[in-house]
PDB file of C-alpha atoms and ligand atoms in Angstrom:
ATOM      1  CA  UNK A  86     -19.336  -8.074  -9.421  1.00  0.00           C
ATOM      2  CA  UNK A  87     -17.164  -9.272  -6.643  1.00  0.00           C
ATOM      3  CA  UNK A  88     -18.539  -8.951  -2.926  1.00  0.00           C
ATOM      4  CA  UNK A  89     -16.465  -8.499   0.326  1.00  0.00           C
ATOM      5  CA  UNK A  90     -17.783  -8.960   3.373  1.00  0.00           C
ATOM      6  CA  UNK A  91     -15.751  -6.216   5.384  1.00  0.00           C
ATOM      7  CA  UNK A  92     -16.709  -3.379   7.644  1.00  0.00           C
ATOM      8  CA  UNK A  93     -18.709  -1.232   8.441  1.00  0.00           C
ATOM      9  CA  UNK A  94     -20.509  -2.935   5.522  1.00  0.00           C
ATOM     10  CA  UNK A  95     -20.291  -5.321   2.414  1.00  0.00           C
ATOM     11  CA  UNK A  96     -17.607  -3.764  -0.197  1.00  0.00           C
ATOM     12  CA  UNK A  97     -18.954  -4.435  -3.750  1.00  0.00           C
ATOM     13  CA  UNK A  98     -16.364  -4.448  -6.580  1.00  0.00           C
ATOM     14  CA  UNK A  99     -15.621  -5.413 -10.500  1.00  0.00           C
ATOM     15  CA  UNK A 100     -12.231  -6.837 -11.124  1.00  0.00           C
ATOM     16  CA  UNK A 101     -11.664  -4.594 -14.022  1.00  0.00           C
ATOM     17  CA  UNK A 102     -12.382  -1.385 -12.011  1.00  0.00           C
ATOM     18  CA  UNK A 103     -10.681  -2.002  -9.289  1.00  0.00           C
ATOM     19  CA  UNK A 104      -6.644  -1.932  -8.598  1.00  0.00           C
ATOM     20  CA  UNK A 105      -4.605  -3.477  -5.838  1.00  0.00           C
ATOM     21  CA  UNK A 106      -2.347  -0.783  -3.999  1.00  0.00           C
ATOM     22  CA  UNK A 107       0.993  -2.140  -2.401  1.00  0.00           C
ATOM     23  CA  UNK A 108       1.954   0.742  -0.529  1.00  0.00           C
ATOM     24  CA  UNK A 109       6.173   1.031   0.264  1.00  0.00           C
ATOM     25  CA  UNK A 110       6.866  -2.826   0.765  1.00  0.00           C
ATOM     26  CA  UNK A 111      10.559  -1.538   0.650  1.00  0.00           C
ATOM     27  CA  UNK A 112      13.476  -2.963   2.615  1.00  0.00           C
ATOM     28  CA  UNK A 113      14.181   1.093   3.866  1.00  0.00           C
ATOM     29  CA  UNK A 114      11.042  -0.049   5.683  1.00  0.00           C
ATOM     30  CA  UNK A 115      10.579  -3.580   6.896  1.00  0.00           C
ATOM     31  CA  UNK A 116      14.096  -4.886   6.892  1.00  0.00           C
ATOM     32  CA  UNK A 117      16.935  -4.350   9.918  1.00  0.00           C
ATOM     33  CA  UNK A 118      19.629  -1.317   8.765  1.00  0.00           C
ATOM     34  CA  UNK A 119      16.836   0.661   6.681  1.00  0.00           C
ATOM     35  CA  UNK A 120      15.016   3.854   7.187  1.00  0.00           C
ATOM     36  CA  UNK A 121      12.815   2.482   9.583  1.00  0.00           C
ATOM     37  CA  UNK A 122      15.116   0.846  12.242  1.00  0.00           C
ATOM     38  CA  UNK A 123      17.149   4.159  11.914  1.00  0.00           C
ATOM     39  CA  UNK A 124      13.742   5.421  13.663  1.00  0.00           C
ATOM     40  CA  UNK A 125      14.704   3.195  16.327  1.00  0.00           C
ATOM     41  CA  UNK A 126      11.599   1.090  15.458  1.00  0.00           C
ATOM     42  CA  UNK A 127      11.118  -2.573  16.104  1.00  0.00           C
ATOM     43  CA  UNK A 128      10.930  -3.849  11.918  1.00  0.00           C
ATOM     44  CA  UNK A 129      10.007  -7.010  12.702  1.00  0.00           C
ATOM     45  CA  UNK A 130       6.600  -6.409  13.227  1.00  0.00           C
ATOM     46  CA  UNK A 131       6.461  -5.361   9.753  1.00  0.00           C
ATOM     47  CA  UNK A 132       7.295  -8.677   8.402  1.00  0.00           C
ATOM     48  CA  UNK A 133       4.136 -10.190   9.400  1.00  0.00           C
ATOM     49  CA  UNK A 134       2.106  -8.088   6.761  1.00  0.00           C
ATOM     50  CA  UNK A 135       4.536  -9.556   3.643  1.00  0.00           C
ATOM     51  CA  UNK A 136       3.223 -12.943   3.853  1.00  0.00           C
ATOM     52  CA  UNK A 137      -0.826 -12.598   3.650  1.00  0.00           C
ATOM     53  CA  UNK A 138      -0.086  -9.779   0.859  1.00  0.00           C
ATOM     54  CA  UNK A 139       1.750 -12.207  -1.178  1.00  0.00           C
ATOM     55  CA  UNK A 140      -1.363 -14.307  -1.350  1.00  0.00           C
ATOM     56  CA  UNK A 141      -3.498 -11.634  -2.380  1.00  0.00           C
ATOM     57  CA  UNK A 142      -0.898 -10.248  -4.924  1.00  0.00           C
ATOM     58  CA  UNK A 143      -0.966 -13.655  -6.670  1.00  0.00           C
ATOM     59  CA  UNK A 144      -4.684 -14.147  -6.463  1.00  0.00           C
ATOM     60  CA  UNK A 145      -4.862 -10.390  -7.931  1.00  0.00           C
ATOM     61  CA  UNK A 146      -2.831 -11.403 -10.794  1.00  0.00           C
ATOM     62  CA  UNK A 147      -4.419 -14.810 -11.651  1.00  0.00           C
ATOM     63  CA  UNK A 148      -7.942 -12.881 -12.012  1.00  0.00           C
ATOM     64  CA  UNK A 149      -6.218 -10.183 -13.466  1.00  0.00           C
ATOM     65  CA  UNK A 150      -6.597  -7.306 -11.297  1.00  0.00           C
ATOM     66  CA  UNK A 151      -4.884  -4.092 -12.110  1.00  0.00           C
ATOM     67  CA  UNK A 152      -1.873  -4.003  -9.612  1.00  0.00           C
ATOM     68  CA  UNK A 153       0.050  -0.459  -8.223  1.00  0.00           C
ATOM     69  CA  UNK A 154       3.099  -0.749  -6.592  1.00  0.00           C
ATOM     70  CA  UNK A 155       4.553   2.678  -4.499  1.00  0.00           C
ATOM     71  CA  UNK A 156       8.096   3.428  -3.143  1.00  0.00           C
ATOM     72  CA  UNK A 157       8.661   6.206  -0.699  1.00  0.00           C
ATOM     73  CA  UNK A 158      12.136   7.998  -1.749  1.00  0.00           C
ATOM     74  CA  UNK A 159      14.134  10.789  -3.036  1.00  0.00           C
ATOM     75  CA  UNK A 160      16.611  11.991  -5.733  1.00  0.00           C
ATOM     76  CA  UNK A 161      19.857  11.162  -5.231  1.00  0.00           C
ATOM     77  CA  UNK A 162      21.315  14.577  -5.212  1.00  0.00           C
ATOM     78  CA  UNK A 163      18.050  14.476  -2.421  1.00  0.00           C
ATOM     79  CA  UNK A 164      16.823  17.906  -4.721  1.00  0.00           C
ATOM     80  CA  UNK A 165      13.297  17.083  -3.861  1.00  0.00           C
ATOM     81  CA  UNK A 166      13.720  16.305  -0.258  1.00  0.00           C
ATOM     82  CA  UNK A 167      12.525  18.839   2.637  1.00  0.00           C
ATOM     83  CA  UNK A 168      14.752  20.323   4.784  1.00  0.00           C
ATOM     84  CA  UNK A 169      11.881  19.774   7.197  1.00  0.00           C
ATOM     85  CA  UNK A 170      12.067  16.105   6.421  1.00  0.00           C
ATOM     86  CA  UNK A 171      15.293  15.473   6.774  1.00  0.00           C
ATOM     87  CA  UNK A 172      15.733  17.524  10.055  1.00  0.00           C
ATOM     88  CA  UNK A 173      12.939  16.018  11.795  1.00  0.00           C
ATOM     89  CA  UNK A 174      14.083  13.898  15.312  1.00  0.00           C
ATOM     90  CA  UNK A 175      17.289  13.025  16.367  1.00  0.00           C
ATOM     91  CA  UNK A 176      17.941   9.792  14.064  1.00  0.00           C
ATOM     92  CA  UNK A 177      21.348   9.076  14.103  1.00  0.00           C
ATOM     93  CA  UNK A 178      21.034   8.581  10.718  1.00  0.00           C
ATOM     94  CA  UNK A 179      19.256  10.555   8.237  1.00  0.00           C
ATOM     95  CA  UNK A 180      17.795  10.380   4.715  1.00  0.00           C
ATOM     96  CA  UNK A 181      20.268  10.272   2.277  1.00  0.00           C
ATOM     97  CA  UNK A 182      22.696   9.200   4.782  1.00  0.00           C
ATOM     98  CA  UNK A 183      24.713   5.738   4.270  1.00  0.00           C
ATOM     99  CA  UNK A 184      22.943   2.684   5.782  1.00  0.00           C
ATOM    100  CA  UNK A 185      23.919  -1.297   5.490  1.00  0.00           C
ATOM    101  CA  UNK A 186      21.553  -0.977   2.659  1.00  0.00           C
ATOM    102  CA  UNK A 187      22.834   1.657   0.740  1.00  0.00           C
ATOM    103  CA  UNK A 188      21.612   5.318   0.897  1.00  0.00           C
ATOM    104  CA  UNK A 189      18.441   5.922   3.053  1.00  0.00           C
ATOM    105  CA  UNK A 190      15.100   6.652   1.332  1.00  0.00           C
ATOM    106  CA  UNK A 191      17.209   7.121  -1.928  1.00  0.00           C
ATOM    107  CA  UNK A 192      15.899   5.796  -5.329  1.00  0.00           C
ATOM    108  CA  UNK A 193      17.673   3.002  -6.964  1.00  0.00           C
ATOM    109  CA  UNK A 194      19.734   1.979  -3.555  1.00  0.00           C
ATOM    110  CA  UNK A 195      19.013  -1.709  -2.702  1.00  0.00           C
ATOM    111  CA  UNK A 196      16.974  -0.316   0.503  1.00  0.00           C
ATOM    112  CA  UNK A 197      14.843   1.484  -1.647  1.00  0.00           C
ATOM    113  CA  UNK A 198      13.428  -1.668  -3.678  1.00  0.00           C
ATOM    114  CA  UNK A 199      10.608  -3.589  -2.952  1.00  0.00           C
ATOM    115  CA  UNK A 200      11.011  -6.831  -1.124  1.00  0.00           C
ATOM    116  CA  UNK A 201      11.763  -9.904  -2.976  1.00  0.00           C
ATOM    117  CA  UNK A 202       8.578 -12.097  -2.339  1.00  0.00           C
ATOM    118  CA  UNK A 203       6.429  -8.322  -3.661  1.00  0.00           C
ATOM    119  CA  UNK A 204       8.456  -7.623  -6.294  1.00  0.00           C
ATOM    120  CA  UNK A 205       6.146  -6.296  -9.351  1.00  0.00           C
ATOM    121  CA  UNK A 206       6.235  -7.468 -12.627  1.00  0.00           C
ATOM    122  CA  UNK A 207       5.869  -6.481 -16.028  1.00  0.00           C
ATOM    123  CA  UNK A 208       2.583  -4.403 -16.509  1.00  0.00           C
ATOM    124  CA  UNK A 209       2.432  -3.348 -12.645  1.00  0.00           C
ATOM    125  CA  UNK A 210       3.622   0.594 -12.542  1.00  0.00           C
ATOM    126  CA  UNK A 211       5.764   1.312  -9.716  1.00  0.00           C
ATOM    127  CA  UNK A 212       5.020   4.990  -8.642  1.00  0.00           C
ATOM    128  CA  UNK A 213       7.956   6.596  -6.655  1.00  0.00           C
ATOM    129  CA  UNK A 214       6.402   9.298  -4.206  1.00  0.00           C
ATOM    130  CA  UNK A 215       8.617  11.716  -2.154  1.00  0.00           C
ATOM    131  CA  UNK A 216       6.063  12.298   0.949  1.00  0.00           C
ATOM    132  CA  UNK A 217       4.027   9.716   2.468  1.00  0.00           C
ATOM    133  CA  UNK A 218       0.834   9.783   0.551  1.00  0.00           C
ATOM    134  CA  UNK A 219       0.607   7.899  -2.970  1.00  0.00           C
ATOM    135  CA  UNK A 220      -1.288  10.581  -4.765  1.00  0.00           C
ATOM    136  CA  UNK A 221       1.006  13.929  -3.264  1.00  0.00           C
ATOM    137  CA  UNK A 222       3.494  14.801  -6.400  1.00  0.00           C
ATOM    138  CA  UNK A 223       3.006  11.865  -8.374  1.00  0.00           C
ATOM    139  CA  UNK A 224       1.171  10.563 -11.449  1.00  0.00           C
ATOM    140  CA  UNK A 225      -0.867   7.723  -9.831  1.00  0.00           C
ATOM    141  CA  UNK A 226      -4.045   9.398  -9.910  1.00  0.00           C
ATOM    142  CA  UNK A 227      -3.427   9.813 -13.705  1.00  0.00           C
ATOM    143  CA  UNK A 228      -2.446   6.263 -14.343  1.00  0.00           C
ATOM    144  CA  UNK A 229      -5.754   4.545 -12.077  1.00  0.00           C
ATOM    145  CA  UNK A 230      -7.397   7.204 -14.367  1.00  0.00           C
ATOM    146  CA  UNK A 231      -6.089   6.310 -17.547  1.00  0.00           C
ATOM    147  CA  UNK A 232      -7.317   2.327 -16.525  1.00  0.00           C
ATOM    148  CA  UNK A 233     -10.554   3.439 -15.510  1.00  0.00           C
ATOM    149  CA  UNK A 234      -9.881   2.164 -11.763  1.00  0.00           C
ATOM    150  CA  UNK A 235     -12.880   3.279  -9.895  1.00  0.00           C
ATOM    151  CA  UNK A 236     -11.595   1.224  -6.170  1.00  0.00           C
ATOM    152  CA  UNK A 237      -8.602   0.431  -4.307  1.00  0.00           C
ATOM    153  CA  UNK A 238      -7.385  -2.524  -2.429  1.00  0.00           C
ATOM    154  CA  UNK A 239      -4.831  -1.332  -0.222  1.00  0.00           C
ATOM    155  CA  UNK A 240      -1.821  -3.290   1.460  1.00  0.00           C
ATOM    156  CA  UNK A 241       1.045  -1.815   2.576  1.00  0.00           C
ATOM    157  CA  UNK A 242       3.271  -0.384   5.347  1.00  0.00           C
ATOM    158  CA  UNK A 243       3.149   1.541   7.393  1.00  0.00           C
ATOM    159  CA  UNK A 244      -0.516   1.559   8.127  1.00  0.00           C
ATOM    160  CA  UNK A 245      -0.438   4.595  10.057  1.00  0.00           C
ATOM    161  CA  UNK A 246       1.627   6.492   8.042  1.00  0.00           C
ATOM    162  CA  UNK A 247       1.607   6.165   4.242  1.00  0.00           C
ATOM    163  CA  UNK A 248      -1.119   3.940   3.977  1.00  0.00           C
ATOM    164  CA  UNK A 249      -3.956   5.687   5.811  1.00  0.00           C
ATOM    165  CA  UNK A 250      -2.895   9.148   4.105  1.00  0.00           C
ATOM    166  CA  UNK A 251      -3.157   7.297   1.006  1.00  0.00           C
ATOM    167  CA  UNK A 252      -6.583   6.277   1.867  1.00  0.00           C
ATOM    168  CA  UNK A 253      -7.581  10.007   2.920  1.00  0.00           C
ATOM    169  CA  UNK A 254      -6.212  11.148  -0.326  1.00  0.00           C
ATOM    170  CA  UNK A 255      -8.364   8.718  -2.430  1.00  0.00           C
ATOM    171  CA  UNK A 256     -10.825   9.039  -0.539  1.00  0.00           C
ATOM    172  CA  UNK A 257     -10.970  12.886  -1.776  1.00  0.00           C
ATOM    173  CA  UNK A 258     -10.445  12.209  -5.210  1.00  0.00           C
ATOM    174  CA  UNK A 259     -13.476  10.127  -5.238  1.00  0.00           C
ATOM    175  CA  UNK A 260     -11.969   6.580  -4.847  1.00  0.00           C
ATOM    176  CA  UNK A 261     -13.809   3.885  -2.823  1.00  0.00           C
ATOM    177  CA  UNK A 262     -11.233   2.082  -0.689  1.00  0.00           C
ATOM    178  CA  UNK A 263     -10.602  -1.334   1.471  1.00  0.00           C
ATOM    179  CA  UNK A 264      -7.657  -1.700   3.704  1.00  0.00           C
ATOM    180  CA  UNK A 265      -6.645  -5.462   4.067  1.00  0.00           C
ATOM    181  CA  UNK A 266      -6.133  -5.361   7.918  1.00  0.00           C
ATOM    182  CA  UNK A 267      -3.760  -8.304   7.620  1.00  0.00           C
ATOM    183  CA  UNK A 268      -1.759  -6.972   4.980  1.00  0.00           C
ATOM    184  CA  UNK A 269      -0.408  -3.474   6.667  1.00  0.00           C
ATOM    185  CA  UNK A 270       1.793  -3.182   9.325  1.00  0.00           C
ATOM    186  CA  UNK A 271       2.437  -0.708  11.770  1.00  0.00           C
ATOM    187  CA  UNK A 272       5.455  -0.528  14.421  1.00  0.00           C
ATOM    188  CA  UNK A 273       3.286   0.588  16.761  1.00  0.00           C
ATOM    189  CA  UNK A 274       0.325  -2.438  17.762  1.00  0.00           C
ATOM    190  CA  UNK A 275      -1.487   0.273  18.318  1.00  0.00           C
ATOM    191  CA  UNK A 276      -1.608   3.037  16.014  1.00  0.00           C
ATOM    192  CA  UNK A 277      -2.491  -0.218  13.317  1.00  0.00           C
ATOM    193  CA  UNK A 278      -5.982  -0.787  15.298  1.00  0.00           C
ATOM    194  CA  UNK A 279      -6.558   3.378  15.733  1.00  0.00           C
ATOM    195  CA  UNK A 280      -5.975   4.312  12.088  1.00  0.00           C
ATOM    196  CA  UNK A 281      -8.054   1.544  10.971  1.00  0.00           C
ATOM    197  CA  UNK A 282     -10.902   2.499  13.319  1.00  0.00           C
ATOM    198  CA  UNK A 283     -10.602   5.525  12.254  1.00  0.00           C
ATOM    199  CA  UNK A 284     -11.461   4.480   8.635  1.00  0.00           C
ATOM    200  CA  UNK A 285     -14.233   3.053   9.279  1.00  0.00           C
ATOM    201  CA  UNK A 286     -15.997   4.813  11.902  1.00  0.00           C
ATOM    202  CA  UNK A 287     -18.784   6.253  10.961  1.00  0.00           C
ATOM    203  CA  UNK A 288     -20.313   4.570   8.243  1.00  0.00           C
ATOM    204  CA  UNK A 289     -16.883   4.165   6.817  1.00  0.00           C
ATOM    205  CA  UNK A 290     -16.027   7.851   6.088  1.00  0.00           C
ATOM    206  CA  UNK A 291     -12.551   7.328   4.930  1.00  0.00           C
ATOM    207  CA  UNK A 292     -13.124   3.854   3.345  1.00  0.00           C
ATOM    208  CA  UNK A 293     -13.608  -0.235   4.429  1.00  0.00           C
ATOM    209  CA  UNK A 294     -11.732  -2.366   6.224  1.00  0.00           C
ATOM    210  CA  UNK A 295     -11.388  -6.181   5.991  1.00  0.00           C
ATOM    211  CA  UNK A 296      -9.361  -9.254   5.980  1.00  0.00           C
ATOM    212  CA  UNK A 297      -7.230 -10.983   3.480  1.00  0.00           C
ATOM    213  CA  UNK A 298      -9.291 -14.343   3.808  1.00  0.00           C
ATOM    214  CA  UNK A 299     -12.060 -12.050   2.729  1.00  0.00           C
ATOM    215  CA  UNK A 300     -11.235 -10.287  -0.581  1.00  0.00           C
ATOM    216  CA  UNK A 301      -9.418 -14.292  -1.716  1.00  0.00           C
ATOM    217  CA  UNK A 302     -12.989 -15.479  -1.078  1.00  0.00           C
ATOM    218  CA  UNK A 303     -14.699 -12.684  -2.732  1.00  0.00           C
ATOM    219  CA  UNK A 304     -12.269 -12.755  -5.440  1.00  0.00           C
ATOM    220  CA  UNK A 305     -13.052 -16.760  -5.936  1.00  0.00           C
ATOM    221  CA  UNK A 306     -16.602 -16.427  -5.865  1.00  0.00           C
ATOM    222  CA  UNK A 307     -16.448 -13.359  -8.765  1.00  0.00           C
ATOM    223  CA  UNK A 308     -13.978 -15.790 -10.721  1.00  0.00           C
ATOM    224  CA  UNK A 309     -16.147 -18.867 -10.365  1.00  0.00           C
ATOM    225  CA  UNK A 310     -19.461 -16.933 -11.413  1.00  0.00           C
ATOM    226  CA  UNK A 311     -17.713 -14.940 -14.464  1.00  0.00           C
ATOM    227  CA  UNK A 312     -16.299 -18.355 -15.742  1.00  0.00           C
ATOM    228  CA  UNK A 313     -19.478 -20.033 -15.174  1.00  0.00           C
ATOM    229  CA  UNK A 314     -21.468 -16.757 -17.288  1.00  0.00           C
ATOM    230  CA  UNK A 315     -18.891 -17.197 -20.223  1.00  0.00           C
ATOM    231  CA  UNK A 316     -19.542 -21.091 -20.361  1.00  0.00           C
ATOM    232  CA  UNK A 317     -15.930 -22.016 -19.149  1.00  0.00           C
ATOM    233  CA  UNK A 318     -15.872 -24.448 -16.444  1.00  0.00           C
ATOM    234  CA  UNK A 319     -15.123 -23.663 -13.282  1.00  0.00           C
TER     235      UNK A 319
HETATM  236  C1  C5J B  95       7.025   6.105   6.911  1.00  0.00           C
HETATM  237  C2  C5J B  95       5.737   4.861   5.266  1.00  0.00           C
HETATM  238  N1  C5J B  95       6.505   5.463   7.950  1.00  0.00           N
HETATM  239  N2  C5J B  95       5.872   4.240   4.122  1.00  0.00           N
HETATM  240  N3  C5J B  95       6.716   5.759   5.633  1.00  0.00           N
HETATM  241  O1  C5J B  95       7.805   7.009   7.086  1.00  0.00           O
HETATM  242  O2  C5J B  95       4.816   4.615   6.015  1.00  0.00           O
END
C-alpha cells in the first residue's frame, strides 16, 4: 500500500488499483494557434504543468501503474458537436474551424494530439471525450472497470475545466481521487487555487489534493517495501 501525504488528509493507495489520469495534454490546449489561445487565453501558463507530469508519468510506468490518457474533440463532419458549443462567445475562431494547427478540437488534426513529451504508449488507452468531463459519453468508466481501478491520480489541463468535472464525475461513480496540484494548469492563477479548494474543503468531499514531489515519494517508498517483501533488493 502506497501512502501520500496530501490534503485534507493522508491518501492511501495500491499500485495495481489505482490509474494515473492525464486529462487533455493536447496542443488545441497548451500550445499558441490552438483551441485555447482562440479563447484569447494566455497558453503559456499551461506549459508549466507538462514538465512535473512527465516525471510522474515515467515514475507511473516504471512501477507499473495503470495509465489513462483523454483528448477533448469532435468528429470531423463535427456530428457530435453542440450547436450550443460551438456558438458559445465571440471566438474569432470556432471549433471545427481552421487553425495553424489544423482543425480546432477535431480528432486526428495535429492540434488534437497529445503533446510530445506525454505522448502514451502502447497499453495506455487514449479515451476521446466530446464535453469536458472524462466519464460524459465515453467508455472510461468501463475500461478503469474492466482493470479493477478503484483510485485516480489526476493531471491534466485545464484544472478548472475538464479536470475538476472529471473529479466530480468520479467522485459519483464511487472513485477516490488526488489532483497533483503541480501537474494541472489553469489560464486563470486563480480559478487553479479555487477549484482545488473546492476539492478539498470539507473533509475532501470531491477528492485530495497534493503535490507531485508527494505521490514520487509515496510511489518510492511502496516500490522499495514491495521489492523488499518479494526478497528483491532494493
Ligand atoms: C477546456 C479542457 N478548457 N480540457 N477544456 O475547454 O479543460
Amino acid at each position: 500500500m502506497a501512502r501520500m501525504n496530501a490534503e485534507p488528509y493522508e491518501f492511501e493507495f495500491s499500485l495495481d488499483k489505482t490509474a494515473l489520469v492525464m486529462i487533455d495534454f493536447q496542443r488545441d490546449f497548451v500550445y499558441p494557434g490552438g483551441f485555447g489561445e482562440s479563447l484569447g487565453n494566455d497558453v503559456s501558463l499551461l506549459l508549466a504543468a507538462v514538465g512535473p507530469a512527465e516525471l510522474v508519468l515515467k515514475a507511473a510506468r516504471e512501477a507499473g501503474m495503470f495509465v489513462v490518457h483523454t483528448r477533448e474533440g469532435h468528429r470531423a463532419d463535427l456530428s457530435d458537436l453542440p450547436d450550443s458549443k460551438r456558438d458559445r462567445g465571440d471566438a474569432p475562431l470556432k471549433i471545427g474551424d481552421q487553425g495553424s494547427m489544423g482543425r480546432l478540437l477535431v480528432r486526428g488534426e495535429y492540434g488534437h494530439g497529445i503533446v510530445d513529451e506525454l505522448a502514451p504508449i502502447a497499453g495506455e488507452p487514449v479515451v476521446d471525450k466530446p464535453g469536458k468531463g472524462a466519464f460524459y459519453a465515453t467508455d472510461m468508466d468501463t475500461i478503469l472497470r474492466m482493470r479493477g481501478i478503484e483510485k485516480l491520480i489526476f493531471t491534466g489541463v485545464t484544472t478548472e475545466v475538464c479536470v475538476t468535472t472529471s473529479v466530480r464525475e468520479a467522485n459519483d461513480r464511487g472513485f477516490d481521487a488526488v489532483v497533483l496540484e503541480d501537474c494541472v494548469g489553469s489560464y486563470f492563477p486563480e480559478f487553479q487555487s479555487s477549484a482545488l479548494a473546492m476539492i478539498k474543503a470539507q473533509g475532501g468531499i470531491f477528492g485530495w489534493v497534493g503535490q507531485s514531489q508527494q505521490f514520487l515519494t509515496a510511489l518510492e517508498d511502496a516500490v522499495r517495501e514491495g521489492a523488499g517483501r518479494t526478497g528483491v533488493a532494493s
